[in-house]
mmCIF file with all atom_site columns, C-alpha atoms in Angstrom:
data_model
loop_
_atom_site.group_PDB
_atom_site.id
_atom_site.type_symbol
_atom_site.label_atom_id
_atom_site.label_alt_id
_atom_site.label_comp_id
_atom_site.label_asym_id
_atom_site.label_entity_id
_atom_site.label_seq_id
_atom_site.pdbx_PDB_ins_code
_atom_site.Cartn_x
_atom_site.Cartn_y
_atom_site.Cartn_z
_atom_site.occupancy
_atom_site.B_iso_or_equiv
_atom_site.pdbx_formal_charge
_atom_site.auth_seq_id
_atom_site.auth_comp_id
_atom_site.auth_asym_id
_atom_site.auth_atom_id
_atom_site.pdbx_PDB_model_num
ATOM 1   C CA . MET Y 1 1   ? 188.691 -173.490 98.809  1.00 74.00 ? 1   MET Y CA 1
ATOM 2   C CA . GLU Y 1 2   ? 191.765 -174.018 96.728  1.00 86.00 ? 2   GLU Y CA 1
ATOM 3   C CA . PRO Y 1 3   ? 191.691 -176.456 94.156  1.00 89.00 ? 3   PRO Y CA 1
ATOM 4   C CA . LYS Y 1 4   ? 194.884 -177.649 92.153  1.00 90.00 ? 4   LYS Y CA 1
ATOM 5   C CA . THR Y 1 5   ? 194.403 -178.835 88.805  1.00 94.00 ? 5   THR Y CA 1
ATOM 6   C CA . LEU Y 1 6   ? 190.887 -180.063 86.823  1.00 96.00 ? 6   LEU Y CA 1
ATOM 7   C CA . ASP Y 1 7   ? 191.232 -183.386 87.311  1.00 95.00 ? 7   ASP Y CA 1
ATOM 8   C CA . HIS Y 1 8   ? 188.639 -185.361 85.421  1.00 96.00 ? 8   HIS Y CA 1
ATOM 9   C CA . VAL Y 1 9   ? 185.192 -184.838 83.263  1.00 98.00 ? 9   VAL Y CA 1
ATOM 10  C CA . ALA Y 1 10  ? 183.150 -187.298 84.413  1.00 98.00 ? 10  ALA Y CA 1
ATOM 11  C CA . PHE Y 1 11  ? 179.759 -188.416 82.215  1.00 98.00 ? 11  PHE Y CA 1
ATOM 12  C CA . TRP Y 1 12  ? 176.909 -191.009 81.940  1.00 98.00 ? 12  TRP Y CA 1
ATOM 13  C CA . VAL Y 1 13  ? 177.135 -193.674 79.398  1.00 97.00 ? 13  VAL Y CA 1
ATOM 14  C CA . ALA Y 1 14  ? 174.885 -196.097 77.916  1.00 96.00 ? 14  ALA Y CA 1
ATOM 15  C CA . ASP Y 1 15  ? 177.891 -198.470 76.307  1.00 96.00 ? 15  ASP Y CA 1
ATOM 16  C CA . ARG Y 1 16  ? 181.600 -197.174 77.569  1.00 96.00 ? 16  ARG Y CA 1
ATOM 17  C CA . GLU Y 1 17  ? 183.060 -199.654 75.225  1.00 97.00 ? 17  GLU Y CA 1
ATOM 18  C CA . PRO Y 1 18  ? 182.617 -197.358 72.015  1.00 97.00 ? 18  PRO Y CA 1
ATOM 19  C CA . LEU Y 1 19  ? 183.678 -194.391 73.475  1.00 98.00 ? 19  LEU Y CA 1
ATOM 20  C CA . VAL Y 1 20  ? 186.889 -196.138 75.245  1.00 98.00 ? 20  VAL Y CA 1
ATOM 21  C CA . ASP Y 1 21  ? 187.811 -197.681 71.376  1.00 97.00 ? 21  ASP Y CA 1
ATOM 22  C CA . PHE Y 1 22  ? 187.311 -193.993 69.653  1.00 97.00 ? 22  PHE Y CA 1
ATOM 23  C CA . ALA Y 1 23  ? 189.820 -192.608 72.802  1.00 97.00 ? 23  ALA Y CA 1
ATOM 24  C CA . THR Y 1 24  ? 191.767 -194.953 72.770  1.00 97.00 ? 24  THR Y CA 1
ATOM 25  C CA . GLN Y 1 25  ? 192.469 -195.287 69.095  1.00 97.00 ? 25  GLN Y CA 1
ATOM 26  C CA . TYR Y 1 26  ? 192.768 -191.977 67.854  1.00 97.00 ? 26  TYR Y CA 1
ATOM 27  C CA . LEU Y 1 27  ? 192.620 -189.476 71.148  1.00 96.00 ? 27  LEU Y CA 1
ATOM 28  C CA . GLY Y 1 28  ? 195.929 -190.985 72.409  1.00 95.00 ? 28  GLY Y CA 1
ATOM 29  C CA . MET Y 1 29  ? 194.665 -192.064 76.044  1.00 96.00 ? 29  MET Y CA 1
ATOM 30  C CA . HIS Y 1 30  ? 194.722 -195.227 77.896  1.00 96.00 ? 30  HIS Y CA 1
ATOM 31  C CA . VAL Y 1 31  ? 192.089 -196.965 80.066  1.00 96.00 ? 31  VAL Y CA 1
ATOM 32  C CA . ILE Y 1 32  ? 193.572 -196.051 83.481  1.00 93.00 ? 32  ILE Y CA 1
ATOM 33  C CA . ASP Y 1 33  ? 190.946 -198.101 85.422  1.00 91.00 ? 33  ASP Y CA 1
ATOM 34  C CA . ALA Y 1 34  ? 188.329 -200.289 84.714  1.00 94.00 ? 34  ALA Y CA 1
ATOM 35  C CA . GLN Y 1 35  ? 185.685 -201.427 86.859  1.00 92.00 ? 35  GLN Y CA 1
ATOM 36  C CA . GLU Y 1 36  ? 182.248 -202.572 86.743  1.00 94.00 ? 36  GLU Y CA 1
ATOM 37  C CA . ASN Y 1 37  ? 180.363 -199.681 87.216  1.00 94.00 ? 37  ASN Y CA 1
ATOM 38  C CA . PHE Y 1 38  ? 183.048 -196.859 85.057  1.00 95.00 ? 38  PHE Y CA 1
ATOM 39  C CA . THR Y 1 39  ? 186.136 -196.520 83.192  1.00 97.00 ? 39  THR Y CA 1
ATOM 40  C CA . LEU Y 1 40  ? 188.626 -194.029 83.207  1.00 95.00 ? 40  LEU Y CA 1
ATOM 41  C CA . VAL Y 1 41  ? 190.820 -192.646 80.210  1.00 97.00 ? 41  VAL Y CA 1
ATOM 42  C CA . GLY Y 1 42  ? 193.828 -190.498 79.918  1.00 96.00 ? 42  GLY Y CA 1
ATOM 43  C CA . SER Y 1 43  ? 197.133 -190.161 78.562  1.00 95.00 ? 43  SER Y CA 1
ATOM 44  C CA . ASN Y 1 44  ? 198.694 -189.638 82.485  1.00 92.00 ? 44  ASN Y CA 1
ATOM 45  C CA . ALA Y 1 45  ? 197.147 -190.824 85.156  1.00 87.00 ? 45  ALA Y CA 1
ATOM 46  C CA . ARG Y 1 46  ? 198.125 -187.753 86.827  1.00 85.00 ? 46  ARG Y CA 1
ATOM 47  C CA . ARG Y 1 47  ? 196.740 -185.528 84.481  1.00 87.00 ? 47  ARG Y CA 1
ATOM 48  C CA . GLY Y 1 48  ? 193.542 -184.431 82.284  1.00 87.00 ? 48  GLY Y CA 1
ATOM 49  C CA . LYS Y 1 49  ? 191.058 -187.640 82.460  1.00 95.00 ? 49  LYS Y CA 1
ATOM 50  C CA . LEU Y 1 50  ? 187.923 -188.483 81.320  1.00 98.00 ? 50  LEU Y CA 1
ATOM 51  C CA . THR Y 1 51  ? 185.642 -190.902 83.241  1.00 97.00 ? 51  THR Y CA 1
ATOM 52  C CA . LEU Y 1 52  ? 182.672 -192.738 81.518  1.00 98.00 ? 52  LEU Y CA 1
ATOM 53  C CA . PHE Y 1 53  ? 179.878 -193.914 84.360  1.00 97.00 ? 53  PHE Y CA 1
ATOM 54  C CA . ALA Y 1 54  ? 177.084 -196.744 83.162  1.00 97.00 ? 54  ALA Y CA 1
ATOM 55  C CA . ALA Y 1 55  ? 174.228 -195.835 83.355  1.00 97.00 ? 55  ALA Y CA 1
ATOM 56  C CA . GLU Y 1 56  ? 170.563 -196.080 81.524  1.00 95.00 ? 56  GLU Y CA 1
ATOM 57  C CA . GLY Y 1 57  ? 170.036 -194.075 78.409  1.00 89.00 ? 57  GLY Y CA 1
ATOM 58  C CA . PRO Y 1 58  ? 169.193 -192.086 76.278  1.00 93.00 ? 58  PRO Y CA 1
ATOM 59  C CA . ARG Y 1 59  ? 170.885 -189.363 78.626  1.00 96.00 ? 59  ARG Y CA 1
ATOM 60  C CA . GLU Y 1 60  ? 170.055 -185.399 78.211  1.00 96.00 ? 60  GLU Y CA 1
ATOM 61  C CA . ARG Y 1 61  ? 172.576 -183.187 77.624  1.00 95.00 ? 61  ARG Y CA 1
ATOM 62  C CA . GLY Y 1 62  ? 171.900 -180.438 80.139  1.00 97.00 ? 62  GLY Y CA 1
ATOM 63  C CA . ALA Y 1 63  ? 174.919 -177.918 80.765  1.00 98.00 ? 63  ALA Y CA 1
ATOM 64  C CA . ILE Y 1 64  ? 177.409 -180.201 78.535  1.00 98.00 ? 64  ILE Y CA 1
ATOM 65  C CA . LYS Y 1 65  ? 178.765 -178.016 75.603  1.00 98.00 ? 65  LYS Y CA 1
ATOM 66  C CA . HIS Y 1 66  ? 182.114 -179.633 75.088  1.00 98.00 ? 66  HIS Y CA 1
ATOM 67  C CA . VAL Y 1 67  ? 185.396 -180.919 76.511  1.00 98.00 ? 67  VAL Y CA 1
ATOM 68  C CA . ALA Y 1 68  ? 188.402 -179.385 74.972  1.00 98.00 ? 68  ALA Y CA 1
ATOM 69  C CA . LEU Y 1 69  ? 192.247 -181.621 74.951  1.00 98.00 ? 69  LEU Y CA 1
ATOM 70  C CA . ARG Y 1 70  ? 195.585 -179.874 74.853  1.00 97.00 ? 70  ARG Y CA 1
ATOM 71  C CA . VAL Y 1 71  ? 197.737 -180.488 72.126  1.00 97.00 ? 71  VAL Y CA 1
ATOM 72  C CA . SER Y 1 72  ? 201.520 -179.452 70.636  1.00 97.00 ? 72  SER Y CA 1
ATOM 73  C CA . ASP Y 1 73  ? 200.990 -179.691 67.253  1.00 97.00 ? 73  ASP Y CA 1
ATOM 74  C CA . LEU Y 1 74  ? 197.066 -179.672 65.679  1.00 96.00 ? 74  LEU Y CA 1
ATOM 75  C CA . ASP Y 1 75  ? 197.773 -180.843 63.280  1.00 95.00 ? 75  ASP Y CA 1
ATOM 76  C CA . ARG Y 1 76  ? 199.209 -184.059 63.991  1.00 95.00 ? 76  ARG Y CA 1
ATOM 77  C CA . ALA Y 1 77  ? 196.622 -184.943 66.351  1.00 96.00 ? 77  ALA Y CA 1
ATOM 78  C CA . ARG Y 1 78  ? 194.236 -184.051 63.555  1.00 94.00 ? 78  ARG Y CA 1
ATOM 79  C CA . ALA Y 1 79  ? 195.565 -186.327 61.359  1.00 94.00 ? 79  ALA Y CA 1
ATOM 80  C CA . ALA Y 1 80  ? 195.269 -189.333 63.994  1.00 94.00 ? 80  ALA Y CA 1
ATOM 81  C CA . LEU Y 1 81  ? 191.151 -188.611 63.714  1.00 96.00 ? 81  LEU Y CA 1
ATOM 82  C CA . PRO Y 1 82  ? 189.347 -190.701 61.270  1.00 94.00 ? 82  PRO Y CA 1
ATOM 83  C CA . ASP Y 1 83  ? 188.944 -189.547 57.725  1.00 91.00 ? 83  ASP Y CA 1
ATOM 84  C CA . GLY Y 1 84  ? 186.875 -186.040 57.223  1.00 88.00 ? 84  GLY Y CA 1
ATOM 85  C CA . SER Y 1 85  ? 187.593 -184.938 61.465  1.00 91.00 ? 85  SER Y CA 1
ATOM 86  C CA . GLY Y 1 86  ? 187.500 -181.154 62.012  1.00 88.00 ? 86  GLY Y CA 1
ATOM 87  C CA . ASP Y 1 87  ? 188.572 -179.569 65.252  1.00 90.00 ? 87  ASP Y CA 1
ATOM 88  C CA . GLU Y 1 88  ? 185.657 -181.209 66.951  1.00 94.00 ? 88  GLU Y CA 1
ATOM 89  C CA . VAL Y 1 89  ? 184.882 -185.088 67.682  1.00 96.00 ? 89  VAL Y CA 1
ATOM 90  C CA . GLU Y 1 90  ? 181.650 -186.319 68.613  1.00 95.00 ? 90  GLU Y CA 1
ATOM 91  C CA . LEU Y 1 91  ? 183.315 -189.790 70.975  1.00 95.00 ? 91  LEU Y CA 1
ATOM 92  C CA . GLY Y 1 92  ? 179.983 -191.015 71.332  1.00 95.00 ? 92  GLY Y CA 1
ATOM 93  C CA . GLU Y 1 93  ? 176.490 -190.755 72.975  1.00 96.00 ? 93  GLU Y CA 1
ATOM 94  C CA . GLU Y 1 94  ? 176.920 -187.019 71.966  1.00 96.00 ? 94  GLU Y CA 1
ATOM 95  C CA . ILE Y 1 95  ? 180.191 -186.323 73.915  1.00 98.00 ? 95  ILE Y CA 1
ATOM 96  C CA . ARG Y 1 96  ? 181.692 -183.746 72.021  1.00 97.00 ? 96  ARG Y CA 1
ATOM 97  C CA . VAL Y 1 97  ? 185.602 -183.274 72.226  1.00 97.00 ? 97  VAL Y CA 1
ATOM 98  C CA . ARG Y 1 98  ? 187.235 -180.387 70.573  1.00 97.00 ? 98  ARG Y CA 1
ATOM 99  C CA . LEU Y 1 99  ? 191.104 -180.394 70.660  1.00 97.00 ? 99  LEU Y CA 1
ATOM 100 C CA . VAL Y 1 100 ? 193.243 -177.162 70.809  1.00 96.00 ? 100 VAL Y CA 1
ATOM 101 C CA . GLU Y 1 101 ? 196.432 -176.197 70.614  1.00 97.00 ? 101 GLU Y CA 1
ATOM 102 C CA . ALA Y 1 102 ? 198.481 -174.794 73.106  1.00 96.00 ? 102 ALA Y CA 1
ATOM 103 C CA . PRO Y 1 103 ? 202.270 -175.459 75.420  1.00 96.00 ? 103 PRO Y CA 1
ATOM 104 C CA . THR Y 1 104 ? 201.809 -178.548 77.376  1.00 96.00 ? 104 THR Y CA 1
ATOM 105 C CA . ASP Y 1 105 ? 203.963 -181.048 79.344  1.00 93.00 ? 105 ASP Y CA 1
ATOM 106 C CA . VAL Y 1 106 ? 201.170 -183.797 78.309  1.00 95.00 ? 106 VAL Y CA 1
ATOM 107 C CA . GLU Y 1 107 ? 200.069 -184.229 75.326  1.00 97.00 ? 107 GLU Y CA 1
ATOM 108 C CA . TYR Y 1 108 ? 195.843 -184.311 75.294  1.00 97.00 ? 108 TYR Y CA 1
ATOM 109 C CA . ASP Y 1 109 ? 195.613 -183.294 78.659  1.00 97.00 ? 109 ASP Y CA 1
ATOM 110 C CA . LEU Y 1 110 ? 192.392 -181.020 79.814  1.00 97.00 ? 110 LEU Y CA 1
ATOM 111 C CA . ASP Y 1 111 ? 192.937 -177.519 78.533  1.00 97.00 ? 111 ASP Y CA 1
ATOM 112 C CA . HIS Y 1 112 ? 188.764 -176.367 78.974  1.00 98.00 ? 112 HIS Y CA 1
ATOM 113 C CA . VAL Y 1 113 ? 184.925 -177.583 79.078  1.00 98.00 ? 113 VAL Y CA 1
ATOM 114 C CA . ALA Y 1 114 ? 182.859 -175.478 78.234  1.00 98.00 ? 114 ALA Y CA 1
ATOM 115 C CA . LEU Y 1 115 ? 179.173 -175.511 79.888  1.00 98.00 ? 115 LEU Y CA 1
ATOM 116 C CA . TYR Y 1 116 ? 175.727 -173.687 79.079  1.00 98.00 ? 116 TYR Y CA 1
ATOM 117 C CA . THR Y 1 117 ? 174.537 -171.581 80.905  1.00 98.00 ? 117 THR Y CA 1
ATOM 118 C CA . ASN Y 1 118 ? 172.058 -168.418 81.169  1.00 98.00 ? 118 ASN Y CA 1
ATOM 119 C CA . ASP Y 1 119 ? 173.695 -166.152 82.027  1.00 98.00 ? 119 ASP Y CA 1
ATOM 120 C CA . PRO Y 1 120 ? 177.840 -166.570 81.237  1.00 98.00 ? 120 PRO Y CA 1
ATOM 121 C CA . GLU Y 1 121 ? 178.721 -163.665 83.773  1.00 97.00 ? 121 GLU Y CA 1
ATOM 122 C CA . ARG Y 1 122 ? 177.392 -164.063 86.856  1.00 97.00 ? 122 ARG Y CA 1
ATOM 123 C CA . THR Y 1 123 ? 177.428 -168.192 86.687  1.00 98.00 ? 123 THR Y CA 1
ATOM 124 C CA . ALA Y 1 124 ? 181.836 -167.143 86.044  1.00 98.00 ? 124 ALA Y CA 1
ATOM 125 C CA . ASP Y 1 125 ? 181.190 -165.681 89.274  1.00 97.00 ? 125 ASP Y CA 1
ATOM 126 C CA . GLU Y 1 126 ? 179.814 -167.934 91.479  1.00 96.00 ? 126 GLU Y CA 1
ATOM 127 C CA . TYR Y 1 127 ? 182.223 -170.223 90.265  1.00 97.00 ? 127 TYR Y CA 1
ATOM 128 C CA . THR Y 1 128 ? 184.933 -168.146 92.514  1.00 96.00 ? 128 THR Y CA 1
ATOM 129 C CA . ARG Y 1 129 ? 182.907 -169.396 95.358  1.00 93.00 ? 129 ARG Y CA 1
ATOM 130 C CA . LEU Y 1 130 ? 183.959 -172.946 94.537  1.00 95.00 ? 130 LEU Y CA 1
ATOM 131 C CA . GLY Y 1 131 ? 188.129 -171.695 94.565  1.00 94.00 ? 131 GLY Y CA 1
ATOM 132 C CA . PHE Y 1 132 ? 187.592 -171.086 90.614  1.00 97.00 ? 132 PHE Y CA 1
ATOM 133 C CA . GLU Y 1 133 ? 190.073 -168.303 89.491  1.00 97.00 ? 133 GLU Y CA 1
ATOM 134 C CA . HIS Y 1 134 ? 188.727 -165.449 86.979  1.00 95.00 ? 134 HIS Y CA 1
ATOM 135 C CA . THR Y 1 135 ? 190.231 -165.190 84.410  1.00 97.00 ? 135 THR Y CA 1
ATOM 136 C CA . THR Y 1 136 ? 190.514 -163.559 80.939  1.00 96.00 ? 136 THR Y CA 1
ATOM 137 C CA . PRO Y 1 137 ? 187.737 -164.946 78.802  1.00 96.00 ? 137 PRO Y CA 1
ATOM 138 C CA . SER Y 1 138 ? 188.517 -166.953 75.313  1.00 95.00 ? 138 SER Y CA 1
ATOM 139 C CA . ALA Y 1 139 ? 189.153 -166.261 72.084  1.00 92.00 ? 139 ALA Y CA 1
ATOM 140 C CA . GLU Y 1 140 ? 185.199 -166.161 70.930  1.00 94.00 ? 140 GLU Y CA 1
ATOM 141 C CA . GLY Y 1 141 ? 184.434 -163.876 73.862  1.00 96.00 ? 141 GLY Y CA 1
ATOM 142 C CA . ASN Y 1 142 ? 182.994 -166.529 76.457  1.00 98.00 ? 142 ASN Y CA 1
ATOM 143 C CA . PRO Y 1 143 ? 183.996 -166.070 80.212  1.00 98.00 ? 143 PRO Y CA 1
ATOM 144 C CA . ARG Y 1 144 ? 185.556 -168.218 81.842  1.00 98.00 ? 144 ARG Y CA 1
ATOM 145 C CA . VAL Y 1 145 ? 187.410 -169.213 85.289  1.00 98.00 ? 145 VAL Y CA 1
ATOM 146 C CA . GLU Y 1 146 ? 190.656 -170.958 85.631  1.00 98.00 ? 146 GLU Y CA 1
ATOM 147 C CA . VAL Y 1 147 ? 192.142 -173.891 88.268  1.00 97.00 ? 147 VAL Y CA 1
ATOM 148 C CA . GLY Y 1 148 ? 195.807 -175.280 87.796  1.00 94.00 ? 148 GLY Y CA 1
ATOM 149 C CA . GLY Y 1 149 ? 196.081 -173.733 83.809  1.00 95.00 ? 149 GLY Y CA 1
ATOM 150 C CA . ALA Y 1 150 ? 192.778 -175.414 82.361  1.00 97.00 ? 150 ALA Y CA 1
ATOM 151 C CA . TYR Y 1 151 ? 189.889 -173.124 82.336  1.00 98.00 ? 151 TYR Y CA 1
ATOM 152 C CA . VAL Y 1 152 ? 185.980 -173.937 82.896  1.00 98.00 ? 152 VAL Y CA 1
ATOM 153 C CA . GLU Y 1 153 ? 184.468 -171.175 80.362  1.00 98.00 ? 153 GLU Y CA 1
ATOM 154 C CA . PHE Y 1 154 ? 180.743 -170.388 79.906  1.00 98.00 ? 154 PHE Y CA 1
ATOM 155 C CA . HIS Y 1 155 ? 178.524 -170.706 77.127  1.00 98.00 ? 155 HIS Y CA 1
ATOM 156 C CA . ARG Y 1 156 ? 175.601 -168.605 76.569  1.00 98.00 ? 156 ARG Y CA 1
ATOM 157 C CA . GLY Y 1 157 ? 172.296 -170.953 76.459  1.00 98.00 ? 157 GLY Y CA 1
ATOM 158 C CA . ASP Y 1 158 ? 169.389 -173.035 78.238  1.00 97.00 ? 158 ASP Y CA 1
ATOM 159 C CA . PRO Y 1 159 ? 170.896 -175.925 80.361  1.00 97.00 ? 159 PRO Y CA 1
ATOM 160 C CA . GLY Y 1 160 ? 167.717 -177.091 81.486  1.00 95.00 ? 160 GLY Y CA 1
ATOM 161 C CA . LEU Y 1 161 ? 166.894 -179.090 84.320  1.00 93.00 ? 161 LEU Y CA 1
ATOM 162 C CA . PRO Y 1 162 ? 167.752 -182.841 83.115  1.00 94.00 ? 162 PRO Y CA 1
ATOM 163 C CA . GLU Y 1 163 ? 166.259 -186.028 85.270  1.00 93.00 ? 163 GLU Y CA 1
ATOM 164 C CA . LYS Y 1 164 ? 168.998 -187.713 83.202  1.00 96.00 ? 164 LYS Y CA 1
ATOM 165 C CA . PRO Y 1 165 ? 172.166 -184.992 82.501  1.00 97.00 ? 165 PRO Y CA 1
ATOM 166 C CA . LEU Y 1 166 ? 175.204 -186.676 80.378  1.00 98.00 ? 166 LEU Y CA 1
ATOM 167 C CA . LEU Y 1 167 ? 177.489 -184.826 82.697  1.00 98.00 ? 167 LEU Y CA 1
ATOM 168 C CA . ASN Y 1 168 ? 178.170 -186.956 85.487  1.00 97.00 ? 168 ASN Y CA 1
ATOM 169 C CA . HIS Y 1 169 ? 180.723 -183.831 87.363  1.00 97.00 ? 169 HIS Y CA 1
ATOM 170 C CA . LEU Y 1 170 ? 183.470 -181.995 86.995  1.00 98.00 ? 170 LEU Y CA 1
ATOM 171 C CA . ALA Y 1 171 ? 186.445 -182.858 89.453  1.00 96.00 ? 171 ALA Y CA 1
ATOM 172 C CA . VAL Y 1 172 ? 189.679 -180.998 90.647  1.00 95.00 ? 172 VAL Y CA 1
ATOM 173 C CA . LEU Y 1 173 ? 192.549 -182.352 92.601  1.00 93.00 ? 173 LEU Y CA 1
ATOM 174 C CA . VAL Y 1 174 ? 193.171 -181.380 96.305  1.00 91.00 ? 174 VAL Y CA 1
ATOM 175 C CA . ASP Y 1 175 ? 194.933 -181.511 98.808  1.00 90.00 ? 175 ASP Y CA 1
ATOM 176 C CA . SER Y 1 176 ? 193.076 -182.608 101.900 1.00 85.00 ? 176 SER Y CA 1
ATOM 177 C CA . ALA Y 1 177 ? 189.334 -183.671 100.819 1.00 79.00 ? 177 ALA Y CA 1
ATOM 178 C CA . GLU Y 1 178 ? 188.412 -183.922 103.995 1.00 81.00 ? 178 GLU Y CA 1
ATOM 179 C CA . GLU Y 1 179 ? 189.182 -179.741 104.662 1.00 84.00 ? 179 GLU Y CA 1
ATOM 180 C CA . HIS Y 1 180 ? 186.899 -179.049 101.389 1.00 81.00 ? 180 HIS Y CA 1
ATOM 181 C CA . THR Y 1 181 ? 183.793 -180.492 103.407 1.00 78.00 ? 181 THR Y CA 1
ATOM 182 C CA . ALA Y 1 182 ? 184.192 -179.261 106.535 1.00 82.00 ? 182 ALA Y CA 1
ATOM 183 C CA . GLU Y 1 183 ? 184.070 -175.518 104.574 1.00 84.00 ? 183 GLU Y CA 1
ATOM 184 C CA . ALA Y 1 184 ? 181.578 -176.661 101.461 1.00 80.00 ? 184 ALA Y CA 1
ATOM 185 C CA . GLU Y 1 185 ? 178.996 -178.195 104.550 1.00 83.00 ? 185 GLU Y CA 1
ATOM 186 C CA . ASP Y 1 186 ? 179.826 -174.925 106.253 1.00 81.00 ? 186 ASP Y CA 1
ATOM 187 C CA . MET Y 1 187 ? 178.373 -172.777 102.478 1.00 85.00 ? 187 MET Y CA 1
ATOM 188 C CA . GLY Y 1 188 ? 175.383 -176.157 102.732 1.00 86.00 ? 188 GLY Y CA 1
ATOM 189 C CA . ILE Y 1 189 ? 176.459 -176.911 99.242  1.00 86.00 ? 189 ILE Y CA 1
ATOM 190 C CA . VAL Y 1 190 ? 177.481 -180.850 99.972  1.00 81.00 ? 190 VAL Y CA 1
ATOM 191 C CA . GLU Y 1 191 ? 175.906 -183.803 97.902  1.00 85.00 ? 191 GLU Y CA 1
ATOM 192 C CA . SER Y 1 192 ? 177.881 -186.638 99.676  1.00 87.00 ? 192 SER Y CA 1
ATOM 193 C CA . VAL Y 1 193 ? 181.289 -187.849 100.628 1.00 88.00 ? 193 VAL Y CA 1
ATOM 194 C CA . VAL Y 1 194 ? 183.415 -190.580 98.684  1.00 86.00 ? 194 VAL Y CA 1
ATOM 195 C CA . ASP Y 1 195 ? 185.777 -193.161 100.071 1.00 84.00 ? 195 ASP Y CA 1
ATOM 196 C CA . ALA Y 1 196 ? 187.314 -194.591 97.841  1.00 79.00 ? 196 ALA Y CA 1
ATOM 197 C CA . ALA Y 1 197 ? 190.227 -196.937 97.519  1.00 77.00 ? 197 ALA Y CA 1
ATOM 198 C CA . ASN Y 1 198 ? 192.544 -194.783 95.994  1.00 79.00 ? 198 ASN Y CA 1
ATOM 199 C CA . THR Y 1 199 ? 191.353 -191.493 96.556  1.00 83.00 ? 199 THR Y CA 1
ATOM 200 C CA . LEU Y 1 200 ? 188.759 -189.421 98.964  1.00 85.00 ? 200 LEU Y CA 1
ATOM 201 C CA . ALA Y 1 201 ? 186.243 -187.156 97.798  1.00 89.00 ? 201 ALA Y CA 1
ATOM 202 C CA . VAL Y 1 202 ? 183.531 -184.780 98.535  1.00 91.00 ? 202 VAL Y CA 1
ATOM 203 C CA . PHE Y 1 203 ? 180.689 -183.980 96.113  1.00 94.00 ? 203 PHE Y CA 1
ATOM 204 C CA . VAL Y 1 204 ? 179.392 -180.131 96.351  1.00 94.00 ? 204 VAL Y CA 1
ATOM 205 C CA . TRP Y 1 205 ? 176.597 -178.663 94.041  1.00 94.00 ? 205 TRP Y CA 1
ATOM 206 C CA . GLY Y 1 206 ? 177.587 -175.725 91.755  1.00 95.00 ? 206 GLY Y CA 1
ATOM 207 C CA . PRO Y 1 207 ? 176.023 -173.890 89.951  1.00 96.00 ? 207 PRO Y CA 1
ATOM 208 C CA . ASP Y 1 208 ? 173.038 -174.952 86.882  1.00 96.00 ? 208 ASP Y CA 1
ATOM 209 C CA . ARG Y 1 209 ? 172.818 -177.975 89.436  1.00 93.00 ? 209 ARG Y CA 1
ATOM 210 C CA . VAL Y 1 210 ? 176.206 -179.289 87.887  1.00 97.00 ? 210 VAL Y CA 1
ATOM 211 C CA . ARG Y 1 211 ? 178.141 -181.316 90.980  1.00 96.00 ? 211 ARG Y CA 1
ATOM 212 C CA . VAL Y 1 212 ? 181.974 -180.409 91.506  1.00 96.00 ? 212 VAL Y CA 1
ATOM 213 C CA . GLU Y 1 213 ? 183.581 -183.367 93.103  1.00 95.00 ? 213 GLU Y CA 1
ATOM 214 C CA . TYR Y 1 214 ? 186.851 -182.028 95.225  1.00 93.00 ? 214 TYR Y CA 1
ATOM 215 C CA . VAL Y 1 215 ? 188.766 -185.398 95.431  1.00 91.00 ? 215 VAL Y CA 1
ATOM 216 C CA . GLU Y 1 216 ? 192.245 -186.140 97.308  1.00 90.00 ? 216 GLU Y CA 1
ATOM 217 C CA . HIS Y 1 217 ? 194.773 -188.992 95.650  1.00 84.00 ? 217 HIS Y CA 1
ATOM 218 C CA . LYS Y 1 218 ? 195.399 -191.068 98.895  1.00 79.00 ? 218 LYS Y CA 1
ATOM 219 C CA . PRO Y 1 219 ? 199.128 -192.037 99.273  1.00 81.00 ? 219 PRO Y CA 1
ATOM 220 C CA . THR Y 1 220 ? 197.957 -195.454 97.851  1.00 72.00 ? 220 THR Y CA 1
ATOM 221 C CA . PHE Y 1 221 ? 197.189 -193.703 94.222  1.00 69.00 ? 221 PHE Y CA 1
ATOM 222 C CA . SER Y 1 222 ? 199.532 -195.759 92.028  1.00 63.00 ? 222 SER Y CA 1
ATOM 223 C CA . LEU Y 1 223 ? 196.961 -195.672 88.590  1.00 62.00 ? 223 LEU Y CA 1
ATOM 224 C CA . GLN Y 1 224 ? 199.123 -195.963 85.549  1.00 57.00 ? 224 GLN Y CA 1
#
């Protein structure tokens, strides 16, 4: 498996509008696509994005700890947040967003996703089977894996077995979803295959029942 970039992080939420309003007002994002069952927001359609799927609430936190967005000037990004905010804010419905200063071509791009897991080192090893690459731990010492300059990092904690998880899936961009489907079938981890208007994707089960999407942008992909 050969993912290219961390494309988006998707959540199940009960009320999308307040979360969309926060992201567009304070996090440099705009609505890229809005459908009956989901809203896609981001600062750039071809870089890191957040997808908010409509679902019954309340949701259970499960494996997700936070999503971190990369900015070139942390002081300026922090100043754009509501008064009294720190480097981490709640988008709504317990979705935590952290700001990280690092060189970036696109402001508010995805920097990392932090997940709870009972055995961080072992979970990091398991993600390498999914095409992620080992890299140096975070500044706090948490094991992490890398894809296209972004990271998934693993924090010790019990993800549980939520019946209604907050996290829908993590998505990575690939050149060929069909090839990844065949490989995932051989591994026995395919959850579903989705052929949509602009994308073709295979969803697989990762560690701790976290779904990972391998998504291919079709030639018709034209979101702004």
